[in-house]
Amino acid sequence: MFKNYLLTAWRALVKQKLHSALNIIGLSVGIAASILMWLFAQDELSYDAFQPNVSNSYRIAQNYLEYDVGAEGIAVTPAKLRSVLENQFSDEVEAVTHLGGDSSNMRLYKDNEKLTGFSLMSATANIKQFFNIPTVFGADSDALTKPDQLLLSRSLALRIFGNENVVGQTLKLNNQLVLTIAGIFEDIPGNSHLNIDALYSMATQRQYSPALFSHLNSNSAFTYVQLKEGVSPNEIASKLGQLMTEGRNTKIEAFLQPLADIHLHSNFLAEMKTNGSYQTVQLALVLSVFILLVACFNFINMATARSSLRAKEVGVRKALGASRQQLIQQFLAEAVMIVSISTVFALVLVETLLPWLNGFTGKSIELIFSWSESISLLLMIFLVGLSAGAYPAIFISSFSTLRVLSGDFNRGKSSILFRKLLVCLQSGIAVVLIISTITVYQQINFLKNLELGYEREQVLVMPEIKNSELIRGFDTFENQLKNIPGVVSVTSGEQLPTMKFNFITSVNLPHNGETLDTVPMVGVNYHYLSTLGLELMTGRDFSRQYPGDYYQMNKASDSGSAGVIINESAMKMAGWKTPAEALGQQWNWDRGTTNNGTVVGVVKDLRFVSAHEPIQPISFILGYFLQGRDTLAIKYDSADHFLVKSQVDKLFGKVFAMPRVDSTLLTANFDELYVKEDKQTSLLLNFTGLIIIITCIGLFGLASFTAERRRKEVALRKILGASTSNLVLTLTSEFSKLVLIANILAWPIAYLSTSYWLEGFSVRIDVQWWLFLLASLLTLSISWLTVAGLSYKAASARPVSSLRCE
Amino acid sequence: MITLNNICKIFTTEDVETTALNNITLQIDTGEFVAIMGPSGCGKSTLLNTLGMLDSPTSGEYIFNDKDIAGFSEKALSEIRKHNLGFIFQSFNLIDELTVYENVELPLLYQKIDASERKVRVQAVLNRMNIGHRTSHLPQQLSGGQQQRVAVARALVIEPKLILADEPTGNLDSNNGEEVMNMLTELNQQGTTIIMVTHSEEHAAYANRSIRLFDGQVMVQQAIHVENLQKEA
């Protein structure tokens, strides 16, 4: 019996080529898009799921409750925390491991050449208890118990030595300590929050930086714990928070982040690499469901619209003894068959589009048919086939045998209404997506084009260098830069705009006795304002003419002094009503020593990081370099960007002894701040386009059937005097009305969803009313154009040929 | 075989109530060949559909093989139909997507007959209808007469007790029409009860009883003389 069903289904498919092709194309596109989004979501959700004991592994993170650190927390913790956990929490903690952060102080050298562009971390030997890092050659992480051992990833070994198996070869740490490569490990898979290319022992790091391990004040390590049975992570977090707060001038909150949650639920300061967004995963899944729904609606619509063509067959089968159940089975089998065929085409599409997806997401997703994936695919085929086929099967099987066989067949009002409802739903989804996509695009554009308070165009940003290197070579660099045509000025700072603040402190104001909490402070060099285009409201820029501007430490009084430039928000926060009032005032802070600053200038507010963050008060201190690392910025005005960049890179590499220089543009760094939103916009745009295409395919199919069904009516109308344009209007109006109704129903949904999304921004556009009209116009035009061509053809046919067929 | 007692069929729409059959009482014995005739709209097809259990009467008794099936559900009627009744339609009603063989095999599939027996029965009935050489053809590749022979084969393959034919020659030319009537006569002579709706007096003469309807009522029932049949043969 089943063979008969499939045979009938196949032959019906071949017989109705246009309808079948439209069905299959629509379903293939919908299924392919869904699979791509599912692959993306699956990959995102799989991060670190493969680590051993993942359900009981946590990363310790923290937040300073009284400071705005520029993120929701800090991913790194004090290096000393590991020993604290081992000693003081031995009843609760099963195991602790630690990855020493990628520190600027530790660099590998080969043949006296500094190696850069990879992540070097210290680790304890028990790292394998937490992370699956398989050894390819040589020793595994047990080698990390010894101080002079090094483990490299496969790719790094290949890069440095041109060969993977380099066990026994040596590199130098800071060009001093010889480290022997004890083992090569498999590259860390892409779906992990870890970013590790080389590992050396924690004991070695302790030897180089003992201070890091002696107090709980500085954060340099990623600390992971596994808990004993029955221990609550929240309880440990609370105790740790209290411990870490002791002796600090802020309250610290600690959290235990489940390992598998880090990638999608953690965008803290100092993450090993940029994490994903759970919101984007949710968006991807919602879009995949939408597009599949739209494709299924198409199938349902076209199957029920063309049901009259199968009516005779149904009547005959019933007369010959088929029960309704058997007929439902038959048409469900047919639907599953069509979905299966569509899935084959969809998989081809997926394979073709995977390189695009991987490029878009920066991943290496592959289509692999493991047992579980194959079963999931089969389940999907059945689910989609049964869902899409259910209504047509129930509807078609309900035809009265008698009426069908006697030719008195009336499709019935309920099915026409249902089809209209589906067309409305499809069009409604398209309208909501069009409005949402344009709103998202506008909001992102708005954020990107907000007055930044600095100039981001034509500014080269050089790689970070050690402060000591900068002091040594800056003058030479600055002098020789003058020889490069197009270069206007150079400056440096611990942070440039688009970089997160590193130093946030309290400021004491003698003029009113108040203390300002959480004021970011940026150590800068001369020409910072002019190079980056910060606008002075009053006062002056830092200048060599005023030696007091540059931070100086007075050893006798054990205090520092410097000139300070503040922004407008800092000025207001300090209680000064006008910029002029702030000039010459004291701006003091403590950090081990008392520091006395004098306000020499006030600049207009600037958006230092993305517009997601509110504008913060900032103070710029000349020569106050805490981190030990600086970033140079070079302003140029030449149209030949590539020439300027190559010449500057070459000079930089020569002056600061860097074999490879990867400078960036400030505009590119700025765009990086919005990469998540750009991706979301792009995703929405692509999917909206696809949904519109699938909806058009469905409309086309319905329109062709309608034109055929109304052929006699059209012929009669023509004989009675209707013009071609009258007839086109008659045929298209059926669909235009549905799309119009869909628009009106979709507007409130679109308004609510876009308003809700916009509320997540501190600065935002208003929901634009004209967008709704535009979306309506767009959907009406697209649907009209889809249907009009067929309508015109039907309207142009000679009436007699239509009537003769009757 | 069949007894109808005061069968009424009323069709009700939103605005109109139509009495298609008005207290029909008649009896059809096993082995009879009955022609139902009458002007358009008299209720012939409604009567045939009721007799063929494709429709249920509004009131009255329908006794088929000693069972009153008037109130049976569609499921129950379907069961009786598939084992006892064969249908031949004016417009053949073959399934276009199935070959000749597959069309004739279809009723046996619904009876869950196993494959080997199906093959034997289908081939036998196709040969009997002289269409065995076209088993792989699709209906649209056959002439009208050939299609009707396939339809008759399909009706016969279940070895029905009763064949219901609704204007079986309506879409055929005179030669093919005569061929179909000869086939029905032969079947009847072999014991199959046949009830046929027809407009044609000539074809009605093949039957051995005619029932004439008018406005949903039996106007007259009359036997058709044997010498008429012999003359046609």
XYZ file of C-alpha atoms in Angstrom, chain A residues 198-757:
560
model
C 51.705 27.652 24.165
C 51.924 26.535 27.807
C 54.701 26.797 30.319
C 54.733 25.966 33.981
C 53.214 28.250 36.558
C 56.305 27.764 38.668
C 58.292 29.561 35.985
C 55.880 32.500 35.961
C 56.099 32.695 39.722
C 59.862 32.859 39.394
C 59.619 35.838 37.042
C 56.754 37.682 38.684
C 56.658 36.676 42.366
C 54.652 39.785 43.266
C 51.698 38.504 41.265
C 51.431 35.526 43.571
C 51.861 37.369 46.835
C 48.636 39.344 47.126
C 45.065 39.429 46.001
C 45.272 42.887 44.504
C 46.222 42.353 40.908
C 44.351 40.231 38.421
C 46.422 38.149 36.059
C 45.062 34.624 35.995
C 42.072 32.622 34.865
C 41.113 30.451 37.819
C 38.947 27.357 37.479
C 37.500 25.125 40.174
C 35.707 21.835 40.488
C 33.580 21.481 43.583
C 32.998 18.595 45.936
C 29.631 16.924 45.874
C 26.840 18.894 47.489
C 28.750 22.183 47.537
C 26.825 25.185 46.280
C 28.671 27.404 43.774
C 26.841 30.471 45.106
C 28.076 29.769 48.610
C 31.686 29.566 47.450
C 31.224 32.702 45.370
C 29.902 34.604 48.378
C 32.800 33.544 50.593
C 35.334 34.353 47.896
C 33.796 37.773 47.379
C 34.215 38.574 51.060
C 37.786 37.313 51.055
C 38.750 39.309 47.983
C 37.154 42.467 49.374
C 39.376 42.458 52.470
C 41.899 45.224 52.313
C 40.485 46.643 49.100
C 38.837 50.009 48.718
C 35.852 48.554 46.916
C 33.440 45.737 47.491
C 34.164 42.782 45.250
C 31.576 40.323 44.068
C 32.805 36.933 42.934
C 30.946 34.496 40.704
C 31.440 30.945 39.629
C 30.682 30.744 35.926
C 29.759 27.286 34.661
C 32.331 26.410 32.042
C 29.808 25.698 29.319
C 28.133 29.079 29.896
C 31.202 31.226 29.405
C 31.029 31.597 25.636
C 27.456 32.834 25.409
C 26.928 34.451 28.785
C 30.199 36.199 29.555
C 31.575 39.317 27.944
C 33.764 40.438 30.785
C 36.943 42.442 30.754
C 40.015 40.459 29.736
C 38.245 37.462 28.206
C 40.653 35.163 26.398
C 38.828 35.831 23.177
C 35.685 37.605 22.085
C 32.749 35.563 23.206
C 29.451 35.026 21.461
C 26.052 36.404 22.166
C 23.148 34.371 23.435
C 20.880 36.968 21.905
C 22.337 36.232 18.468
C 21.793 32.498 18.972
C 18.202 33.144 19.987
C 17.746 35.382 16.943
C 19.179 32.688 14.677
C 16.837 30.041 16.080
C 13.785 32.308 15.872
C 14.618 33.209 12.273
C 15.098 29.550 11.357
C 11.669 28.709 12.776
C 10.091 31.653 10.931
C 11.573 30.706 7.611
C 10.550 27.067 7.991
C 7.045 28.176 8.941
C 6.800 30.386 5.869
C 7.983 27.523 3.644
C 5.440 25.164 5.265
C 2.673 27.744 4.816
C 3.560 27.801 1.119
C 3.270 24.047 0.915
C -0.062 24.021 2.744
C -1.428 26.795 0.579
C -0.440 25.269 -2.699
C -1.537 21.755 -1.703
C -5.001 22.890 -0.599
C -5.425 25.270 -3.524
C -4.708 22.500 -5.974
C -6.672 19.923 -4.034
C -9.462 19.910 -6.620
C -7.010 18.271 -9.023
C -6.762 15.299 -6.673
C -10.458 15.284 -5.803
C -11.398 12.707 -8.379
C -8.669 10.387 -7.176
C -9.882 10.766 -3.592
C -13.469 10.056 -4.587
C -12.472 6.957 -6.542
C -10.259 5.659 -3.753
C -13.043 6.127 -1.261
C -15.510 4.399 -3.560
C -13.060 1.529 -3.896
C -12.816 1.104 -0.143
C -10.225 3.503 1.172
C -10.937 4.756 4.662
C -10.301 8.370 5.602
C -7.388 7.262 7.727
C -5.783 5.563 4.739
C -6.220 8.681 2.632
C -4.672 10.839 5.356
C -1.747 8.412 5.482
C -1.413 8.658 1.713
C -1.216 12.434 1.645
C 1.035 12.600 4.675
C 3.366 10.132 2.962
C 3.299 12.393 -0.079
C 4.187 15.420 2.031
C 7.055 13.560 3.713
C 8.302 12.488 0.284
C 8.306 16.074 -1.004
C 10.057 17.262 2.147
C 12.630 14.482 1.737
C 13.352 15.522 -1.851
C 13.548 19.159 -0.748
C 15.923 18.207 2.057
C 18.316 16.612 -0.424
C 18.414 19.864 -2.396
C 18.631 21.782 0.859
C 21.722 19.826 1.910
C 23.383 20.678 -1.390
C 22.542 24.340 -0.740
C 23.892 24.087 2.794
C 27.159 22.602 1.595
C 27.448 25.406 -0.968
C 26.688 28.136 1.552
C 28.728 26.819 4.489
C 31.870 28.706 3.404
C 29.827 31.922 3.496
C 28.488 31.080 6.964
C 31.963 30.259 8.216
C 33.310 33.502 6.801
C 30.459 35.435 8.377
C 30.821 33.850 11.790
C 34.571 33.177 11.833
C 33.932 29.507 12.457
C 34.825 26.218 10.766
C 31.481 24.479 10.760
C 31.219 21.311 8.709
C 28.250 19.244 7.672
C 28.929 15.892 9.268
C 26.538 12.986 9.200
C 27.096 11.280 12.489
C 24.438 8.919 13.836
C 22.851 11.570 16.003
C 22.879 14.148 13.222
C 21.366 11.736 10.714
C 18.622 10.812 13.148
C 17.972 14.501 13.831
C 17.705 15.122 10.093
C 15.251 12.252 9.649
C 13.209 13.513 12.576
C 13.196 16.971 11.042
C 11.971 15.578 7.726
C 9.154 13.735 9.450
C 8.234 16.643 11.650
C 8.182 19.154 8.798
C 6.457 16.708 6.460
C 3.790 15.827 8.983
C 3.282 19.458 10.049
C 3.069 20.770 6.510
C 1.081 17.801 5.248
C -1.420 17.504 8.099
C -3.906 20.153 7.067
C -3.883 19.317 3.341
C -4.203 15.599 4.165
C -7.136 16.139 6.519
C -8.741 18.588 4.115
C -8.342 16.539 0.948
C -9.419 13.309 2.626
C -12.644 14.969 3.762
C -13.992 15.379 0.225
C -17.394 13.830 -0.206
C -17.095 10.783 -2.435
C -20.473 11.423 -3.863
C -19.985 15.051 -4.725
C -16.613 14.516 -6.216
C -17.638 11.614 -8.418
C -20.788 13.374 -9.548
C -18.732 16.425 -10.499
C -20.553 18.610 -8.024
C -17.401 19.570 -6.235
C -17.123 22.776 -4.268
C -13.863 23.462 -2.547
C -15.553 24.834 0.482
C -15.314 28.168 2.202
C -13.273 26.959 5.157
C -10.274 25.971 3.066
C -10.281 29.245 1.136
C -10.393 31.177 4.403
C -7.582 29.090 5.830
C -5.436 29.705 2.755
C -6.083 33.414 2.990
C -5.075 33.280 6.627
C -1.793 31.612 5.707
C -1.034 34.189 3.004
C -1.745 36.884 5.593
C 0.573 35.221 8.104
C 3.392 34.901 5.582
C 3.040 38.501 4.488
C 2.734 39.595 8.116
C 6.004 37.859 9.019
C 7.688 39.548 6.053
C 6.348 42.964 7.151
C 7.543 42.539 10.744
C 10.979 41.488 9.529
C 11.262 44.344 7.041
C 10.409 46.901 9.709
C 12.695 45.216 12.273
C 15.626 44.945 9.870
C 15.429 48.583 8.804
C 15.034 49.719 12.427
C 18.070 47.686 13.527
C 20.072 49.044 10.590
C 19.047 52.615 11.391
C 19.821 52.256 15.089
C 23.276 50.818 14.422
C 23.971 53.565 11.898
C 22.760 56.116 14.401
C 25.140 54.766 17.032
C 28.023 54.679 14.615
C 27.389 58.227 13.480
C 26.831 59.727 16.890
C 29.029 62.631 17.689
C 32.041 60.831 19.080
C 33.951 63.793 20.373
C 37.055 62.603 18.530
C 38.096 62.036 14.920
C 38.396 58.459 13.876
C 39.179 58.911 10.198
C 42.752 58.521 8.938
C 44.284 57.477 12.225
C 46.670 54.540 12.272
C 46.814 52.558 15.507
C 50.055 50.727 16.096
C 50.470 47.531 18.129
C 51.033 47.900 21.867
C 54.614 48.353 23.023
C 56.234 48.392 26.433
C 56.450 51.809 27.989
C 60.208 51.477 28.374
C 60.467 50.787 24.629
C 58.331 53.823 23.920
C 60.447 56.095 26.067
C 63.549 54.796 24.344
C 62.362 55.197 20.787
C 59.549 57.757 20.703
C 61.629 60.803 19.822
C 63.378 58.965 16.995
C 60.087 57.665 15.739
C 58.442 61.076 15.918
C 61.337 62.755 14.094
C 61.515 60.201 11.332
C 57.751 60.227 10.874
C 58.050 63.791 9.628
C 59.787 62.393 6.557
C 56.749 60.366 5.565
C 54.475 62.481 3.360
C 50.969 62.715 4.688
C 51.738 62.111 8.354
C 50.333 64.930 10.461
C 51.056 64.003 14.066
C 51.749 61.164 16.463
C 50.769 60.510 20.038
C 50.430 57.615 22.435
C 48.273 56.648 25.335
C 47.533 53.741 27.588
C 44.173 53.688 25.926
C 42.954 55.217 22.720
C 39.249 55.719 22.023
C 37.572 52.306 21.362
C 39.760 50.654 24.027
C 38.383 49.790 27.437
C 39.559 51.749 30.448
C 42.155 50.074 32.579
C 42.477 52.466 35.488
C 39.459 53.740 37.328
C 40.019 55.646 40.526
C 38.534 58.042 43.054
C 39.304 61.735 42.682
C 39.575 64.132 45.619
C 38.385 67.698 45.069
C 39.829 70.206 47.511
C 37.572 72.996 46.232
C 34.492 71.427 47.785
C 36.007 68.602 49.844
C 34.175 65.969 47.880
C 35.427 62.714 46.439
C 34.338 61.465 43.046
C 34.195 57.698 42.767
C 34.930 55.689 39.627
C 36.581 58.219 37.340
C 38.480 56.564 34.491
C 41.971 57.909 34.135
C 44.031 57.629 30.933
C 47.781 58.194 30.798
C 48.622 60.033 27.577
C 51.492 61.565 25.685
C 51.856 64.968 24.014
C 49.593 65.732 21.060
C 46.930 63.312 22.265
C 44.184 65.907 21.806
C 45.337 67.167 18.416
C 46.070 63.737 16.954
C 42.707 62.354 17.968
C 40.727 65.520 17.348
C 39.442 66.083 20.875
C 37.867 69.524 21.070
C 38.988 71.906 23.776
C 36.244 73.928 25.395
C 38.627 75.989 27.398
C 42.239 75.971 28.526
C 45.041 74.388 26.567
C 46.503 71.114 25.421
C 49.498 69.592 27.212
C 52.691 71.280 26.089
C 56.431 70.956 26.539
C 56.361 74.682 27.273
C 54.830 73.768 30.605
C 57.174 71.231 32.216
C 54.752 70.834 35.096
C 52.274 69.199 32.753
C 54.269 65.975 32.599
C 53.737 63.660 35.587
C 56.567 63.978 38.048
C 57.224 62.052 41.189
C 58.687 63.992 44.072
C 60.618 61.454 46.073
C 61.161 63.775 48.958
C 57.476 64.363 49.582
C 56.507 61.004 48.126
C 53.855 62.618 46.004
C 53.245 63.151 42.329
C 52.009 66.082 40.295
C 50.779 66.555 36.751
C 48.628 68.605 34.465
C 45.152 67.148 33.935
C 42.663 67.555 31.127
C 39.098 66.559 31.971
C 35.990 66.187 29.855
C 32.706 67.987 30.209
C 31.046 65.175 32.185
C 33.906 65.134 34.676
C 33.585 68.899 34.973
C 29.880 68.648 35.800
C 30.444 65.755 38.156
C 32.936 67.914 40.061
C 30.331 70.628 40.450
C 31.884 73.216 38.122
C 29.217 74.986 36.162
C 31.396 76.295 33.360
C 34.647 75.062 31.853
C 36.350 78.282 32.893
C 35.474 77.522 36.519
C 37.403 74.266 36.309
C 40.618 75.774 34.989
C 43.432 75.799 37.505
C 41.472 73.688 40.001
C 42.959 70.708 41.811
C 42.219 67.193 40.707
C 43.900 64.785 43.152
C 44.020 61.035 43.420
C 45.758 58.371 45.472
C 47.441 55.279 44.205
C 50.053 54.219 46.635
C 51.136 57.864 46.673
C 49.223 61.123 46.753
C 48.983 62.720 43.335
C 48.128 66.361 42.816
C 46.704 67.258 39.451
C 45.916 70.694 38.066
C 43.205 71.122 35.481
C 44.764 72.810 32.451
C 41.993 72.162 29.970
C 38.436 70.908 29.522
C 37.443 68.972 26.387
C 34.017 68.233 25.001
C 32.562 64.872 25.976
C 33.696 61.935 23.894
C 32.362 58.433 23.485
C 35.441 56.498 24.430
C 33.868 53.074 23.900
C 30.706 51.989 22.080
C 27.475 53.937 22.361
C 26.083 51.024 24.347
C 27.867 52.593 27.316
C 26.821 55.986 28.617
C 29.340 58.830 28.328
C 31.685 58.707 31.295
C 33.715 61.366 33.068
C 37.378 61.009 31.974
C 40.626 62.571 33.038
C 43.755 62.544 30.894
C 47.079 62.691 32.725
C 50.220 63.484 30.772
C 52.959 60.902 31.294
C 51.083 58.874 33.921
C 51.709 55.357 32.623
C 50.618 52.594 34.948
C 50.184 49.589 32.743
C 53.627 49.644 31.316
C 52.220 49.371 27.808
C 51.222 52.055 25.340
C 49.523 52.341 22.011
C 50.633 54.836 19.379
C 48.272 56.695 17.134
C 49.347 58.455 13.947
C 47.152 60.982 12.199
C 47.651 61.342 8.449
C 45.949 63.261 5.700
C 47.100 61.478 2.572
C 44.652 59.800 0.220
C 47.156 57.015 -0.354
C 46.432 55.098 2.794
C 48.341 51.993 1.798
C 51.536 53.881 1.106
C 51.374 55.743 4.397
C 50.581 52.557 6.309
C 53.402 50.548 4.768
C 55.925 53.293 5.404
C 54.780 53.857 8.978
C 54.722 50.109 9.676
C 58.244 49.772 8.319
C 59.532 52.664 10.427
C 57.763 51.395 13.533
C 59.195 47.905 13.100
C 62.671 49.344 12.651
C 62.563 51.767 15.604
C 60.877 49.413 18.075
C 62.558 46.211 16.846
C 59.391 44.400 15.823
C 59.752 41.966 12.938
C 56.050 42.035 12.093
C 53.805 45.033 12.525
C 50.056 44.775 12.309
C 48.748 48.297 12.524
C 45.037 48.950 12.296
C 42.839 51.894 11.499
C 40.919 53.598 14.266
C 37.825 53.357 12.063
C 38.267 49.583 11.889
C 38.693 49.371 15.653
C 35.562 51.475 16.010
C 33.629 49.152 13.683
C 34.755 46.209 15.831
C 32.730 47.687 18.691
C 29.613 47.038 16.685
C 30.555 43.757 15.092
C 27.886 41.888 17.013
C 25.194 44.319 15.889
C 26.536 44.308 12.323
C 26.287 40.543 12.244
C 22.777 40.613 13.666
C 21.737 43.194 11.080
C 23.279 41.156 8.300
C 21.542 38.022 9.535
C 18.195 39.791 9.688
C 18.684 41.277 6.247
C 19.534 37.946 4.640
C 16.664 36.149 6.298
C 14.160 38.857 5.517
C 15.220 38.591 1.892
C 14.820 34.822 1.947
C 11.399 34.976 3.576
C 10.259 37.486 0.973
C 11.530 35.193 -1.789
C 9.754 32.157 -0.336
C 6.554 34.156 0.146
C 6.792 35.248 -3.496
C 7.247 31.659 -4.609
C 4.088 30.763 -2.746
C 2.191 33.732 -4.140
C 3.329 32.823 -7.626
C 2.084 29.278 -7.207
C -1.258 30.424 -5.833
C -1.603 33.082 -8.507
C -0.952 30.634 -11.324
C -3.592 28.336 -9.922
C -6.053 31.183 -9.433
C -5.520 32.372 -12.994
C -6.229 28.887 -14.258
C -9.272 28.462 -12.051
C -10.742 31.778 -13.118
C -10.015 31.354 -16.814
C -13.661 31.013 -17.758
C -14.619 33.993 -15.615
C -11.897 36.084 -17.240
C -13.079 35.051 -20.690
C -16.660 35.997 -19.893
C -15.624 39.339 -18.404
C -13.624 40.080 -21.511
C -16.544 39.276 -23.765
C -18.681 41.576 -21.638
C -16.247 44.421 -22.191
C -13.523 44.315 -19.557
C -10.136 45.689 -20.624
C -6.872 43.877 -19.919
C -6.014 46.306 -17.136
C -9.467 45.799 -15.554
C -8.864 42.069 -15.612
C -5.357 42.340 -14.162
C -6.783 44.429 -11.336
C -9.548 41.881 -10.755
C -7.075 39.009 -10.539
C -4.465 40.809 -8.439
C -6.895 42.446 -6.043
C -7.526 39.115 -4.294
C -3.884 39.001 -3.192
C -3.397 42.713 -2.669
C -6.261 42.774 -0.157
C -4.681 39.937 1.805
C -1.296 41.645 1.904
C -2.926 44.893 3.010
C -4.755 43.133 5.843
C -1.489 41.414 6.793
C 0.216 44.783 7.018
C -2.400 46.266 9.295
C -2.234 43.229 11.585
C 1.573 43.194 11.575
C 2.066 46.882 12.408
C 1.326 46.633 16.148
C 3.568 43.545 16.456
C 6.376 45.283 14.586
C 5.976 48.416 16.721
C 6.082 46.496 19.992
C 9.047 44.315 19.043
C 11.171 47.174 17.699
C 10.348 49.423 20.673
C 11.317 46.657 23.056
C 14.649 46.114 21.275
